[in-house]
Amino acid sequence: MVLFLISSCTESTSHLLREEYETESYMPEVDVPWEYETSNGYMCRSGSVYYINLDSWINYYDVETGKSGVLCGKPECMHKDATCNAYTGVPLGQLQIYEGKIYWLANTTLFRADLDGNHREVVQMVDNMNGLNGRFFLQRGYLYTCIIGQEVVDGQSVSTIRCNQYILGNPDQPAKTLFFEEFKQQANYICRFVGNMMYFLVDTMDTQDTEMPTKEIYLYTYDISEDIWKETWHTTEPWEIYGMCLYEDEITVLSIQTDYMTASHAQVKLTKFDLEGNFMQEAENIELDSGYSTARIVDQYLIAFDYVNDISKYMIYDWDGNYIARGEAGYVANVMGMDENGLFLRSINGVDDCLTLLPMEDLSQAENIIEFAPPML
């Protein structure tokens, strides 16, 4: 592994862009929301309206009125081709609400529009985003991009992870690379923000051990105000990272250990850190029911999945492993987020790409609140 930490620090100099950003309290207009980060950025919310990118098209659902549709305010638009304001051109594109606008990144172009789908415009360009797990984040005046790439170094193919920082709305300001790392193994990352701190979790797999792959896991923190990036935790273990969330001023990381011979039996481990990134404790391991081999975490809940016969069976536990509810959703369901209205899943139902709601009063009931069949372009 080759690591380049390009961030630096100058004493008594704040790197915050506005004085009002000098708080660790959540600022809903300019902070990345945690509730829907499990979606990997595909879903966001403003007031009573939820927005989700379904197969390159921005859809919305108003929980108060029950109305849904594609996010386009153009008169007489048929929503059938790339001229529609709702079309992003990126099947797995992320969305974020920031200061009353909805933003999305299409390849290297950052777009935004009004929340009713009008006034679509280009904001700025970013550097090369060819690769895997490309993400963008808007946090307190900065634009961050993260990408997993492939490069050839000394004749060997390596995986790379890069995190860049831009000033939002300043297209002439070049990117600042906060983090760049090369790996000889497969690598992945999870990025989260709390106030003026970024938490960057990296895990790599030794693919030579097929029976019990070993993971190198690192947790980095980046202090935006002080412009300091540092490693706060490192471990080596046969567990794979599946999620990271914030609850009650603690960072909780979800790891899963699977029986790789059958892929049908898994144990779950939750590791907790304080907001400085310091290791606190590991909860007791939770053994999932037979067939449930993957899981996600939101708030105080663990959602485990068993994908069988085109149906996603799910079981919901609390973080102590106590059973809460079970049910079924569409094919290949995945967690989009959770808030006071319930748990949101994205799934496939025939030709439709669906947003499914499990209401808080009965998490065993799954209702498709958006069913969208993408048009053939």
CSV table of C-alpha atoms in Angstrom, one decimal:
chain,number,residue,atom,x,y,z
A,1,MET,CA,0.0,0.0,0.0
A,2,VAL,CA,1.3,3.5,-1.0
A,3,LEU,CA,-0.4,6.4,0.8
A,4,PHE,CA,-0.3,10.1,-0.1
A,5,LEU,CA,-1.8,12.5,2.4
A,6,ILE,CA,-1.8,15.8,0.6
A,7,SER,CA,-3.7,17.8,3.2
A,8,SER,CA,-1.6,20.2,5.3
A,9,CYS,CA,-2.2,22.5,8.3
A,10,THR,CA,-1.4,26.1,9.0
A,11,GLU,CA,-1.7,27.1,12.7
A,12,SER,CA,-4.4,29.6,13.7
A,13,THR,CA,-5.9,29.6,10.1
A,14,SER,CA,-9.4,28.3,9.7
A,15,HIS,CA,-10.3,26.7,6.5
A,16,LEU,CA,-14.1,27.1,7.0
A,17,LEU,CA,-15.6,29.2,4.2
A,18,ARG,CA,-18.1,31.1,6.4
A,19,GLU,CA,-18.1,32.2,10.0
A,20,GLU,CA,-21.5,30.5,10.7
A,21,TYR,CA,-19.9,27.2,9.8
A,22,GLU,CA,-17.9,27.3,13.1
A,23,THR,CA,-20.3,24.8,14.8
A,24,GLU,CA,-20.5,21.1,15.2
A,25,SER,CA,-24.3,21.2,15.3
A,26,TYR,CA,-26.2,19.8,12.3
A,27,MET,CA,-27.0,22.5,9.7
A,28,PRO,CA,-29.7,21.0,7.5
A,29,GLU,CA,-29.3,23.5,4.6
A,30,VAL,CA,-25.6,22.8,4.1
A,31,ASP,CA,-24.8,19.4,5.7
A,32,VAL,CA,-24.9,15.9,4.2
A,33,PRO,CA,-27.9,14.2,5.9
A,34,TRP,CA,-27.2,10.9,7.6
A,35,GLU,CA,-30.7,9.4,7.4
A,36,TYR,CA,-30.3,8.4,3.7
A,37,GLU,CA,-26.6,7.7,3.4
A,38,THR,CA,-27.2,4.0,3.4
A,39,SER,CA,-28.6,4.6,-0.1
A,40,ASN,CA,-25.1,5.5,-1.2
A,41,GLY,CA,-26.5,8.9,-2.0
A,42,TYR,CA,-29.3,7.8,-4.4
A,43,MET,CA,-32.0,9.2,-2.1
A,44,CYS,CA,-32.6,12.5,-0.3
A,45,ARG,CA,-35.4,14.6,1.2
A,46,SER,CA,-36.7,18.1,1.5
A,47,GLY,CA,-39.6,18.6,3.8
A,48,SER,CA,-42.3,16.1,3.0
A,49,VAL,CA,-40.8,15.2,-0.4
A,50,TYR,CA,-38.4,12.4,-1.1
A,51,TYR,CA,-36.2,12.3,-4.2
A,52,ILE,CA,-34.6,9.2,-5.6
A,53,ASN,CA,-32.6,8.4,-8.8
A,54,LEU,CA,-34.2,5.3,-10.4
A,55,ASP,CA,-32.3,4.1,-13.4
A,56,SER,CA,-31.1,7.6,-14.5
A,57,TRP,CA,-34.4,9.4,-13.7
A,58,ILE,CA,-35.1,11.6,-10.7
A,59,ASN,CA,-38.4,10.6,-9.1
A,60,TYR,CA,-40.2,12.2,-6.2
A,61,TYR,CA,-42.7,11.1,-3.6
A,62,ASP,CA,-44.7,13.5,-1.3
A,63,VAL,CA,-45.5,11.7,1.9
A,64,GLU,CA,-48.2,14.2,2.8
A,65,THR,CA,-50.1,14.2,-0.5
A,66,GLY,CA,-49.2,10.7,-1.7
A,67,LYS,CA,-48.2,12.1,-5.1
A,68,SER,CA,-45.2,10.8,-7.1
A,69,GLY,CA,-43.7,11.2,-10.5
A,70,VAL,CA,-40.5,12.2,-12.4
A,71,LEU,CA,-39.0,15.5,-11.3
A,72,CYS,CA,-39.5,17.7,-14.4
A,73,GLY,CA,-41.2,21.1,-14.5
A,74,LYS,CA,-41.0,21.6,-18.3
A,75,PRO,CA,-44.4,22.3,-19.9
A,76,GLU,CA,-45.6,19.6,-22.3
A,77,CYS,CA,-42.5,17.3,-21.6
A,78,MET,CA,-43.4,13.7,-22.2
A,79,HIS,CA,-40.6,12.4,-19.9
A,80,LYS,CA,-39.5,9.9,-22.5
A,81,ASP,CA,-36.0,11.1,-23.6
A,82,ALA,CA,-32.8,12.8,-22.6
A,83,THR,CA,-34.3,16.3,-23.0
A,84,CYS,CA,-36.4,15.7,-19.8
A,85,ASN,CA,-35.2,17.7,-16.8
A,86,ALA,CA,-35.5,14.5,-14.7
A,87,TYR,CA,-33.1,12.5,-16.8
A,88,THR,CA,-29.6,12.4,-15.2
A,89,GLY,CA,-27.9,10.0,-17.7
A,90,VAL,CA,-26.3,8.2,-14.7
A,91,PRO,CA,-28.1,5.0,-13.6
A,92,LEU,CA,-26.4,5.0,-10.2
A,93,GLY,CA,-26.2,8.8,-9.8
A,94,GLN,CA,-26.3,10.4,-6.4
A,95,LEU,CA,-28.5,13.2,-5.4
A,96,GLN,CA,-28.3,15.9,-2.6
A,97,ILE,CA,-30.4,18.8,-1.5
A,98,TYR,CA,-28.3,21.8,-0.7
A,99,GLU,CA,-29.5,25.3,0.1
A,100,GLY,CA,-32.9,24.7,-1.5
A,101,LYS,CA,-31.6,23.1,-4.8
A,102,ILE,CA,-31.2,19.5,-5.9
A,103,TYR,CA,-27.7,18.5,-7.1
A,104,TRP,CA,-26.4,15.5,-9.1
A,105,LEU,CA,-23.2,14.6,-10.7
A,106,ALA,CA,-23.2,13.2,-14.2
A,107,ASN,CA,-19.8,11.9,-15.0
A,108,THR,CA,-17.6,15.0,-14.5
A,109,THR,CA,-20.5,17.6,-14.6
A,110,LEU,CA,-22.2,18.8,-11.5
A,111,PHE,CA,-25.8,19.9,-12.2
A,112,ARG,CA,-28.5,21.5,-10.1
A,113,ALA,CA,-32.2,22.3,-10.4
A,114,ASP,CA,-35.1,23.8,-8.4
A,115,LEU,CA,-37.0,21.3,-6.2
A,116,ASP,CA,-39.9,21.3,-8.7
A,117,GLY,CA,-37.7,20.3,-11.6
A,118,ASN,CA,-37.3,23.7,-13.2
A,119,HIS,CA,-34.2,25.7,-14.0
A,120,ARG,CA,-31.7,22.9,-14.6
A,121,GLU,CA,-28.2,24.2,-15.0
A,122,VAL,CA,-24.5,23.3,-14.9
A,123,VAL,CA,-22.7,24.3,-11.7
A,124,GLN,CA,-19.1,23.2,-12.4
A,125,MET,CA,-16.8,20.5,-13.7
A,126,VAL,CA,-14.8,18.0,-11.6
A,127,ASP,CA,-11.8,15.8,-12.4
A,128,ASN,CA,-11.9,12.3,-13.9
A,129,MET,CA,-14.6,10.2,-12.2
A,130,ASN,CA,-14.1,7.0,-14.2
A,131,GLY,CA,-14.1,4.1,-11.8
A,132,LEU,CA,-16.2,2.4,-9.1
A,133,ASN,CA,-18.3,3.7,-6.3
A,134,GLY,CA,-18.1,7.3,-7.4
A,135,ARG,CA,-19.6,9.7,-4.9
A,136,PHE,CA,-20.0,13.5,-4.4
A,137,PHE,CA,-20.8,15.3,-1.2
A,138,LEU,CA,-21.7,19.0,-0.5
A,139,GLN,CA,-20.7,20.1,2.9
A,140,ARG,CA,-20.6,23.7,4.2
A,141,GLY,CA,-19.5,25.3,0.9
A,142,TYR,CA,-17.2,22.5,-0.3
A,143,LEU,CA,-17.7,19.9,-3.0
A,144,TYR,CA,-16.0,16.5,-2.3
A,145,THR,CA,-15.6,13.7,-4.8
A,146,CYS,CA,-14.5,10.2,-4.1
A,147,ILE,CA,-13.7,7.4,-6.6
A,148,ILE,CA,-12.1,4.0,-6.8
A,149,GLY,CA,-9.9,3.7,-9.9
A,150,GLN,CA,-7.5,1.3,-11.6
A,151,GLU,CA,-3.9,2.3,-12.5
A,152,VAL,CA,-0.8,0.6,-13.7
A,153,VAL,CA,2.3,1.2,-11.5
A,154,ASP,CA,5.6,-0.4,-12.4
A,155,GLY,CA,3.8,-2.8,-14.7
A,156,GLN,CA,1.3,-3.9,-12.0
A,157,SER,CA,-2.4,-3.2,-11.9
A,158,VAL,CA,-3.4,-1.5,-8.6
A,159,SER,CA,-6.6,-0.2,-7.2
A,160,THR,CA,-6.7,3.5,-6.1
A,161,ILE,CA,-8.9,5.5,-3.9
A,162,ARG,CA,-9.0,9.3,-4.3
A,163,CYS,CA,-10.8,12.0,-2.4
A,164,ASN,CA,-10.8,15.5,-3.8
A,165,GLN,CA,-12.1,18.8,-2.4
A,166,TYR,CA,-13.4,21.8,-4.4
A,167,ILE,CA,-15.0,25.1,-3.5
A,168,LEU,CA,-18.7,24.8,-4.6
A,169,GLY,CA,-19.6,27.2,-7.3
A,170,ASN,CA,-16.0,28.2,-8.0
A,171,PRO,CA,-15.2,26.5,-11.3
A,172,ASP,CA,-11.8,28.2,-11.6
A,173,GLN,CA,-10.5,26.8,-8.3
A,174,PRO,CA,-8.5,23.5,-9.0
A,175,ALA,CA,-9.2,20.4,-7.0
A,176,LYS,CA,-7.3,19.8,-3.8
A,177,THR,CA,-6.5,16.1,-3.3
A,178,LEU,CA,-7.0,15.2,0.3
A,179,PHE,CA,-6.4,11.5,0.0
A,180,PHE,CA,-4.8,9.2,-2.6
A,181,GLU,CA,-3.9,5.6,-1.9
A,182,GLU,CA,-2.7,2.7,-4.0
A,183,PHE,CA,-3.6,-1.0,-3.2
A,184,LYS,CA,-2.5,-4.2,-4.7
A,185,GLN,CA,-5.8,-5.8,-3.4
A,186,GLN,CA,-9.4,-5.0,-3.9
A,187,ALA,CA,-10.4,-1.8,-2.0
A,188,ASN,CA,-13.5,0.0,-1.0
A,189,TYR,CA,-14.4,3.1,1.1
A,190,ILE,CA,-17.3,4.7,3.0
A,191,CYS,CA,-17.4,8.4,3.6
A,192,ARG,CA,-19.5,10.3,6.2
A,193,PHE,CA,-19.7,13.8,7.6
A,194,VAL,CA,-20.5,15.2,11.0
A,195,GLY,CA,-20.2,19.0,11.4
A,196,ASN,CA,-16.7,19.9,10.3
A,197,MET,CA,-15.4,16.4,10.4
A,198,MET,CA,-15.2,13.8,7.7
A,199,TYR,CA,-14.9,10.1,8.5
A,200,PHE,CA,-13.3,8.0,5.8
A,201,LEU,CA,-13.3,4.2,6.2
A,202,VAL,CA,-11.2,2.1,3.9
A,203,ASP,CA,-11.1,-1.7,3.7
A,204,THR,CA,-9.0,-3.9,1.4
A,205,MET,CA,-9.2,-7.7,0.9
A,206,ASP,CA,-6.4,-10.2,0.4
A,207,THR,CA,-8.0,-12.2,-2.4
A,208,GLN,CA,-5.4,-14.9,-2.3
A,209,ASP,CA,-7.1,-16.5,0.7
A,210,THR,CA,-10.3,-17.8,-0.8
A,211,GLU,CA,-11.5,-19.6,2.3
A,212,MET,CA,-11.2,-16.7,4.8
A,213,PRO,CA,-10.1,-13.5,3.1
A,214,THR,CA,-8.3,-11.1,5.4
A,215,LYS,CA,-9.3,-7.4,5.5
A,216,GLU,CA,-7.1,-4.4,6.3
A,217,ILE,CA,-9.4,-1.8,7.7
A,218,TYR,CA,-8.5,1.9,8.3
A,219,LEU,CA,-10.5,4.7,9.7
A,220,TYR,CA,-9.3,8.2,8.8
A,221,THR,CA,-10.6,11.6,10.0
A,222,TYR,CA,-10.4,14.9,8.3
A,223,ASP,CA,-10.8,18.1,10.3
A,224,ILE,CA,-12.2,20.6,7.7
A,225,SER,CA,-11.5,23.6,9.9
A,226,GLU,CA,-7.9,22.7,10.6
A,227,ASP,CA,-7.2,21.0,7.3
A,228,ILE,CA,-5.8,17.9,9.1
A,229,TRP,CA,-6.2,14.3,7.7
A,230,LYS,CA,-5.1,11.5,10.0
A,231,GLU,CA,-5.4,7.8,10.6
A,232,THR,CA,-7.2,7.1,13.8
A,233,TRP,CA,-7.7,3.4,13.8
A,234,HIS,CA,-6.4,0.3,11.9
A,235,THR,CA,-7.1,-3.4,12.2
A,236,THR,CA,-6.6,-6.7,10.3
A,237,GLU,CA,-9.5,-9.2,10.5
A,238,PRO,CA,-11.6,-11.6,8.4
A,239,TRP,CA,-14.6,-9.3,8.5
A,240,GLU,CA,-16.1,-7.3,5.6
A,241,ILE,CA,-17.4,-3.8,6.0
A,242,TYR,CA,-21.0,-3.2,5.1
A,243,GLY,CA,-22.0,0.1,6.6
A,244,MET,CA,-21.3,3.0,8.9
A,245,CYS,CA,-23.8,5.3,10.6
A,246,LEU,CA,-24.1,8.0,13.3
A,247,TYR,CA,-26.3,7.5,16.4
A,248,GLU,CA,-26.2,9.4,19.6
A,249,ASP,CA,-22.8,11.0,19.0
A,250,GLU,CA,-21.2,7.7,18.1
A,251,ILE,CA,-19.9,6.3,14.9
A,252,THR,CA,-21.0,2.7,14.4
A,253,VAL,CA,-19.4,0.4,11.8
A,254,LEU,CA,-21.1,-2.8,10.5
A,255,SER,CA,-18.9,-5.8,9.7
A,256,ILE,CA,-20.0,-9.2,8.5
A,257,GLN,CA,-18.2,-12.5,8.5
A,258,THR,CA,-19.7,-15.0,6.0
A,259,ASP,CA,-19.3,-18.7,5.5
A,260,TYR,CA,-17.6,-18.3,2.0
A,261,MET,CA,-18.2,-22.0,1.2
A,262,THR,CA,-22.0,-21.8,1.4
A,263,ALA,CA,-22.6,-18.0,1.4
A,264,SER,CA,-25.6,-18.8,3.6
A,265,HIS,CA,-24.5,-18.2,7.1
A,266,ALA,CA,-23.2,-14.9,8.5
A,267,GLN,CA,-22.3,-13.2,11.8
A,268,VAL,CA,-22.6,-9.5,12.3
A,269,LYS,CA,-20.3,-7.3,14.4
A,270,LEU,CA,-20.8,-3.6,15.4
A,271,THR,CA,-17.8,-1.5,16.2
A,272,LYS,CA,-18.2,1.9,17.9
A,273,PHE,CA,-16.1,5.1,17.8
A,274,ASP,CA,-16.4,8.5,19.3
A,275,LEU,CA,-16.7,11.6,17.2
A,276,GLU,CA,-12.9,12.0,17.2
A,277,GLY,CA,-12.6,8.6,15.5
A,278,ASN,CA,-11.2,6.9,18.6
A,279,PHE,CA,-12.1,3.2,19.1
A,280,MET,CA,-14.6,2.7,21.9
A,281,GLN,CA,-16.0,-0.9,21.9
A,282,GLU,CA,-17.3,-3.8,20.0
A,283,ALA,CA,-20.8,-5.1,20.7
A,284,GLU,CA,-21.5,-8.8,20.9
A,285,ASN,CA,-21.6,-10.6,17.6
A,286,ILE,CA,-25.1,-11.2,16.2
A,287,GLU,CA,-25.7,-14.5,14.4
A,288,LEU,CA,-28.1,-14.1,11.5
A,289,ASP,CA,-30.7,-16.7,10.7
A,290,SER,CA,-29.8,-19.3,8.1
A,291,GLY,CA,-29.9,-17.9,4.5
A,292,TYR,CA,-29.5,-14.3,5.7
A,293,SER,CA,-26.0,-13.5,4.4
A,294,THR,CA,-26.0,-9.6,4.1
A,295,ALA,CA,-27.2,-6.7,6.2
A,296,ARG,CA,-27.3,-2.9,6.6
A,297,ILE,CA,-27.6,-0.6,9.6
A,298,VAL,CA,-29.7,2.5,10.2
A,299,ASP,CA,-30.2,4.3,13.5
A,300,GLN,CA,-30.7,1.5,16.1
A,301,TYR,CA,-31.7,-1.1,13.5
A,302,LEU,CA,-30.0,-3.9,11.7
A,303,ILE,CA,-31.7,-5.1,8.5
A,304,ALA,CA,-30.6,-8.6,7.2
A,305,PHE,CA,-31.6,-9.9,3.7
A,306,ASP,CA,-32.1,-13.3,2.2
A,307,TYR,CA,-32.4,-13.1,-1.6
A,308,VAL,CA,-34.3,-16.1,-2.9
A,309,ASN,CA,-36.7,-16.9,-5.8
A,310,ASP,CA,-36.9,-13.2,-7.0
A,311,ILE,CA,-38.1,-12.1,-3.5
A,312,SER,CA,-36.1,-10.3,-0.9
A,313,LYS,CA,-36.8,-11.6,2.6
A,314,TYR,CA,-35.8,-9.3,5.4
A,315,MET,CA,-35.4,-9.5,9.1
A,316,ILE,CA,-35.0,-6.5,11.4
A,317,TYR,CA,-33.1,-6.6,14.7
A,318,ASP,CA,-32.1,-4.0,17.2
A,319,TRP,CA,-28.4,-3.5,17.8
A,320,ASP,CA,-28.4,-6.0,20.7
A,321,GLY,CA,-29.6,-8.7,18.3
A,322,ASN,CA,-33.2,-8.7,19.5
A,323,TYR,CA,-35.8,-9.6,16.7
A,324,ILE,CA,-38.1,-6.7,15.7
A,325,ALA,CA,-39.9,-7.7,12.5
A,326,ARG,CA,-39.7,-9.6,9.2
A,327,GLY,CA,-41.3,-9.4,5.8
A,328,GLU,CA,-40.8,-9.6,2.0
A,329,ALA,CA,-40.1,-6.9,-0.6
A,330,GLY,CA,-39.3,-7.0,-4.3
A,331,TYR,CA,-36.3,-8.5,-6.0
A,332,VAL,CA,-32.8,-7.5,-4.7
A,333,ALA,CA,-34.1,-5.0,-2.1
A,334,ASN,CA,-31.6,-2.7,-0.5
A,335,VAL,CA,-31.8,-0.1,2.3
A,336,MET,CA,-32.2,3.5,1.2
A,337,GLY,CA,-32.6,5.1,4.7
A,338,MET,CA,-34.8,5.5,7.7
A,339,ASP,CA,-36.5,8.4,9.4
A,340,GLU,CA,-39.7,9.1,11.4
A,341,ASN,CA,-41.9,7.8,8.6
A,342,GLY,CA,-40.3,4.4,8.4
A,343,LEU,CA,-37.7,2.3,6.6
A,344,PHE,CA,-37.1,2.8,2.9
A,345,LEU,CA,-36.0,0.1,0.5
A,346,ARG,CA,-35.3,0.1,-3.2
A,347,SER,CA,-36.3,-3.0,-5.1
A,348,ILE,CA,-37.2,-4.4,-8.5
A,349,ASN,CA,-40.8,-5.5,-9.2
A,350,GLY,CA,-41.0,-6.9,-12.6
A,351,VAL,CA,-40.0,-4.1,-15.0
A,352,ASP,CA,-40.5,-1.5,-12.3
A,353,ASP,CA,-37.8,0.1,-10.2
A,354,CYS,CA,-39.5,0.7,-6.8
A,355,LEU,CA,-39.1,2.8,-3.7
A,356,THR,CA,-40.7,0.8,-0.9
A,357,LEU,CA,-41.8,2.1,2.5
A,358,LEU,CA,-42.0,0.0,5.7
A,359,PRO,CA,-44.0,2.3,8.1
A,360,MET,CA,-42.7,2.7,11.6
A,361,GLU,CA,-45.9,1.4,13.1
A,362,ASP,CA,-45.5,-1.9,11.3
A,363,LEU,CA,-42.1,-2.7,9.8
A,364,SER,CA,-43.4,-6.0,8.6
A,365,GLN,CA,-45.6,-4.3,5.9
A,366,ALA,CA,-43.9,-3.2,2.6
A,367,GLU,CA,-45.7,-0.8,0.3
A,368,ASN,CA,-44.3,0.4,-3.0
A,369,ILE,CA,-44.7,4.2,-3.0
A,370,ILE,CA,-42.9,4.7,-6.3
A,371,GLU,CA,-43.1,2.2,-9.2
A,372,PHE,CA,-41.2,3.5,-12.2
A,373,ALA,CA,-40.6,1.8,-15.5
A,374,PRO,CA,-37.7,3.6,-17.2
A,375,PRO,CA,-38.5,4.5,-20.8
A,376,MET,CA,-36.4,3.0,-23.6
A,377,LEU,CA,-34.1,5.7,-25.0
